[in-house]
XYZ file of N, CA and C in Angstrom:
369
model
N -2.610 7.668 -5.803
C -1.371 8.557 -6.926
C -1.305 9.357 -5.313
N -2.109 9.743 -4.552
C -2.554 9.986 -4.028
C -2.387 9.706 -2.880
N -1.891 10.249 -1.484
C -1.330 9.325 0.375
C -2.670 9.111 0.633
N -3.516 9.658 0.480
C -4.958 8.955 0.964
C -5.999 9.084 -0.041
N -6.371 8.418 -0.389
C -7.777 8.949 -1.468
C -8.977 8.238 -1.241
N -9.945 8.595 -0.947
C -11.274 8.583 -1.144
C -12.212 8.429 -1.819
N -12.708 7.135 -1.958
C -14.086 6.531 -3.019
C -15.203 6.180 -2.602
N -16.625 5.999 -2.813
C -17.891 6.101 -2.497
C -18.887 7.019 -2.266
N -18.635 8.396 -2.688
C -18.849 9.234 -3.064
C -20.082 9.153 -3.567
N -21.661 10.027 -3.511
C -22.113 9.769 -4.916
C -23.534 10.541 -4.222
N -24.761 10.399 -5.104
C -26.013 11.050 -4.523
C -26.826 9.814 -4.021
N -27.497 9.824 -2.933
C -28.043 9.160 -2.110
C -29.536 10.256 -1.954
N -30.694 9.464 -1.466
C -31.402 9.784 -1.382
C -32.493 10.706 0.261
N -32.761 11.000 1.351
C -33.031 11.196 2.486
C -33.176 9.940 3.285
N -32.059 9.476 3.679
C -32.831 8.776 5.017
C -32.214 7.628 4.067
N -31.059 7.912 3.572
C -30.642 6.438 2.756
C -29.399 5.758 2.746
N -28.261 5.476 2.580
C -27.012 5.107 3.146
C -25.951 5.255 2.244
N -24.694 5.293 2.812
C -23.551 5.436 1.768
C -22.589 5.034 2.100
N -21.622 4.618 1.690
C -20.494 3.840 2.813
C -19.024 4.468 2.093
N -18.154 5.372 2.725
C -17.246 5.621 1.779
C -15.805 4.915 2.340
N -14.630 4.891 1.205
C -13.795 4.122 1.933
C -12.101 4.825 1.707
N -11.325 4.849 2.352
C -9.588 5.935 2.537
C -9.048 4.572 2.662
N -8.456 5.282 1.133
C -6.925 3.716 1.003
C -5.747 4.825 1.435
N -4.970 4.021 2.261
C -4.001 4.599 3.474
C -2.785 3.868 2.998
N -1.363 4.383 2.770
C -0.053 3.727 2.815
C -0.623 2.692 4.050
N 0.683 1.458 3.710
C 0.398 0.907 4.882
C 1.091 1.368 6.257
N 2.580 2.173 6.036
C 3.052 3.084 7.039
C 2.010 4.100 7.489
N 1.694 5.071 6.788
C 0.272 6.209 7.302
C -0.759 5.319 8.282
N -0.848 4.228 7.630
C -1.873 3.661 7.953
C -1.422 3.426 9.807
N -0.566 2.688 9.471
C 0.206 2.234 11.284
C 0.862 3.130 12.006
N 1.112 4.764 11.784
C 1.697 5.210 12.320
C 0.687 6.630 12.706
N -0.502 7.053 12.102
C -1.504 7.655 12.284
C -3.074 7.731 12.416
N -3.101 8.535 13.275
C -5.037 8.670 13.934
C -4.776 8.787 12.362
N -6.483 8.054 12.153
C -7.291 8.271 10.601
C -8.575 9.108 11.271
N -8.404 9.981 9.800
C -10.070 11.031 10.738
C -10.810 11.627 9.545
N -12.265 11.378 9.992
C -13.259 11.672 8.523
C -13.525 13.487 8.579
N -13.206 13.861 7.881
C -13.731 15.497 7.765
C -14.920 16.229 6.792
N -16.031 16.932 6.646
C -16.345 17.617 6.284
C -16.710 18.826 5.567
N -17.105 19.544 4.862
C -16.820 20.549 4.650
C -18.216 21.404 3.347
N -18.767 21.836 3.344
C -19.844 22.504 2.314
C -19.935 23.593 2.292
N -20.114 24.260 0.830
C -19.563 25.359 0.424
C -20.255 27.114 0.850
N -19.542 27.569 1.676
C -19.122 28.669 2.716
C -19.279 28.255 3.695
N -19.180 26.667 3.979
C -18.814 27.030 5.690
C -17.474 26.379 6.005
N -16.986 26.434 6.905
C -15.619 25.526 7.454
C -15.946 24.361 7.920
N -14.395 24.156 7.662
C -14.438 22.368 7.446
C -14.434 21.979 8.561
N -15.214 20.655 8.922
C -15.389 20.180 10.797
C -15.440 18.388 10.306
N -14.788 18.135 11.963
C -14.756 16.597 12.134
C -15.381 16.031 12.273
N -15.706 14.935 11.733
C -16.764 14.097 12.287
C -16.223 12.956 12.776
N -15.612 12.076 12.806
C -14.913 11.062 13.024
C -13.757 10.651 12.801
N -12.894 9.750 14.002
C -11.370 9.856 13.743
C -11.446 8.197 14.414
N -10.366 6.890 14.433
C -9.640 5.745 14.547
C -8.682 5.915 14.288
N -7.873 5.437 15.175
C -6.779 5.598 15.458
C -6.113 3.425 15.737
N -4.975 3.123 15.531
C -4.736 1.967 15.409
C -4.656 1.044 16.697
N -5.390 1.532 18.039
C -5.921 0.905 18.646
C -7.029 0.707 18.528
N -7.364 0.795 17.474
C -9.495 0.542 17.192
C -10.432 1.184 17.747
N -10.000 2.745 18.380
C -11.086 3.512 19.512
C -11.482 4.515 18.759
N -12.427 4.874 18.513
C -13.524 5.816 17.877
C -13.985 7.176 18.705
N -14.354 7.942 17.964
C -14.097 9.097 18.325
C -14.826 9.504 17.104
N -16.167 10.517 18.050
C -17.492 11.235 16.760
C -18.096 12.374 17.122
N -17.974 13.442 16.052
C -18.874 14.874 16.446
C -20.489 14.225 16.915
N -20.941 15.204 17.523
C -22.117 15.454 18.026
C -22.978 15.335 16.746
N -22.973 15.647 15.524
C -23.967 15.681 14.620
C -24.140 14.598 13.841
N -22.985 13.731 14.667
C -22.526 12.167 13.414
C -23.301 11.199 14.379
N -23.454 10.903 15.778
C -23.493 10.157 16.800
C -24.540 9.497 16.313
N -24.556 8.211 16.620
C -25.112 7.142 16.671
C -26.169 7.227 15.071
N -25.476 7.956 14.061
C -25.535 7.524 12.413
C -24.721 6.998 11.382
N -23.034 7.717 11.741
C -22.116 7.205 11.132
C -20.934 6.132 11.993
N -20.401 5.277 11.402
C -19.635 4.299 11.581
C -18.293 4.337 11.012
N -17.013 4.954 12.265
C -15.802 4.593 11.980
C -15.738 3.735 11.449
N -14.897 2.562 10.742
C -13.605 1.374 11.160
C -13.008 1.576 10.270
N -12.251 0.676 11.284
C -10.394 0.315 9.674
C -10.148 -1.481 9.746
N -10.008 -1.924 8.917
C -9.188 -2.785 8.057
C -7.492 -2.938 8.045
N -7.449 -3.722 9.007
C -5.878 -3.891 9.248
C -4.969 -4.177 8.186
N -5.833 -5.285 7.203
C -4.916 -6.066 6.003
C -5.087 -5.380 5.119
N -6.196 -4.360 4.303
C -6.318 -3.358 3.217
C -5.732 -2.126 3.231
N -6.135 -1.855 5.106
C -5.154 -0.923 4.982
C -6.120 0.948 4.822
N -7.113 0.265 5.005
C -8.100 0.925 4.348
C -9.260 1.647 5.899
N -9.552 2.860 5.830
C -10.409 3.099 6.870
C -11.915 3.574 6.496
N -13.017 2.339 6.908
C -14.125 3.359 5.939
C -15.449 4.043 6.891
N -16.012 5.011 6.554
C -17.313 5.645 7.169
C -18.403 5.240 6.651
N -19.192 4.835 7.472
C -20.409 4.220 6.986
C -21.682 5.236 7.779
N -22.726 5.463 6.808
C -23.387 7.366 7.437
C -24.799 6.298 6.604
N -25.545 6.878 8.085
C -26.802 6.273 7.820
C -27.418 7.378 8.320
N -28.827 6.848 7.498
C -30.610 7.618 7.657
C -29.072 9.011 7.746
N -29.081 9.156 6.240
C -28.189 10.684 5.794
C -30.085 11.566 5.851
N -29.307 12.976 5.822
C -29.991 14.209 6.083
C -29.522 15.578 4.902
N -30.217 16.086 4.578
C -30.258 17.070 3.304
C -29.084 18.040 3.647
N -28.913 17.972 5.760
C -27.807 18.541 5.784
C -26.179 17.967 6.052
N -25.702 17.319 5.499
C -25.425 16.145 5.918
C -24.331 16.177 4.274
N -25.109 17.140 3.296
C -24.355 17.453 1.341
C -23.268 17.675 2.327
N -22.126 17.533 1.454
C -20.889 18.153 1.332
C -19.495 17.549 0.986
N -18.511 18.131 0.801
C -16.875 17.101 0.207
C -16.326 16.286 1.330
N -16.740 15.199 1.574
C -15.865 14.261 2.448
C -14.687 14.993 2.461
N -13.819 14.105 3.309
C -12.292 14.096 2.608
C -11.764 13.010 4.095
N -10.889 12.702 3.777
C -9.845 11.542 5.027
C -8.784 12.046 4.943
N -8.510 12.300 6.017
C -6.863 12.939 6.981
C -6.796 12.045 7.603
N -4.787 12.330 8.219
C -4.053 11.673 9.107
C -3.585 12.683 9.946
N -2.951 12.385 11.272
C -2.118 13.202 11.768
C -1.434 12.712 12.743
N -0.323 12.546 13.430
C 0.752 12.242 13.619
C 0.888 12.882 15.507
N 0.127 11.805 16.685
C 0.157 9.981 16.449
C -1.288 9.742 16.442
N -1.724 10.050 18.181
C -2.923 9.357 18.782
C -3.945 10.683 18.386
N -5.184 9.918 18.397
C -6.593 10.663 18.436
C -7.294 11.449 19.374
N -6.831 12.786 19.554
C -6.875 13.569 20.438
C -6.987 14.661 20.180
N -7.821 15.079 18.882
C -8.168 15.819 18.188
C -9.719 15.585 16.944
N -10.197 16.623 16.691
C -10.718 16.384 15.445
C -10.534 17.687 14.694
N -9.839 18.383 14.990
C -9.244 19.744 14.540
C -9.238 19.693 13.482
N -9.260 20.440 12.336
C -8.474 19.999 11.113
C -7.069 20.471 10.546
N -6.683 21.241 11.466
C -5.162 22.185 11.792
C -4.820 21.206 12.589
N -4.969 20.358 13.351
C -4.101 19.395 13.909
C -3.513 18.116 12.907
N -4.701 17.357 11.430
C -4.138 17.223 10.978
C -3.100 17.275 9.655
N -2.399 17.045 9.102
C -1.239 16.952 8.531
C -1.222 16.801 6.672
N -2.147 15.583 6.760
C -2.093 14.890 5.815
C -3.459 14.395 5.390
N -3.965 15.419 3.607
C -5.044 15.179 3.516
C -5.422 14.243 2.041
N -6.397 13.836 2.123
C -6.828 13.412 0.818
C -7.818 14.553 0.088
N -7.724 13.801 -1.367
C -8.827 14.848 -2.445
C -9.881 15.527 -2.591
N -10.701 14.484 -1.715
C -12.252 14.960 -1.309
C -13.024 13.941 -2.210
N -14.168 13.720 -1.604
C -15.246 12.721 -2.322
C -16.697 13.463 -2.013
N -17.307 13.851 -3.274
C -19.115 14.859 -2.699
C -19.716 13.575 -2.720
N -20.758 14.112 -1.333
C -21.548 13.256 -1.285
C -22.507 14.379 -0.662
N -23.869 14.317 -1.840
C -25.308 14.528 -1.577
C -26.315 14.250 -1.343
N -27.247 14.696 -0.581
C -27.994 14.232 0.073
C -29.287 14.370 -0.531
N -30.345 14.084 -1.506
C -31.374 15.299 -1.807
C -32.426 14.365 -0.914
N -33.676 15.734 -1.401
C -35.048 15.221 -0.548
C -35.922 14.319 -1.070
């Protein structure tokens, strides 16, 4: 029903892996940079990764080497593969989109948002 729909959240033990998927409309997928953000209680929303129609990717330092963002051009989906998860990764994860280029991981530059999905990493 929403323009962007996240799925795949849940609870995982520290050191485990989890895969999130964002379903977009075809028009949004083809014309927007797609990004992943997260927000923990009492914390500001943080940009963690993005990717555009050119398939180039950008990552925040906090997830570099652990998380992988990828595109499926047939299904119009963006995925976030999260590995070596830590308790500090616990947050609500959001999919977002901005026109046009992936020039920023600042939340204020993204105009379209999903509802979020909870990721909890336990010790």
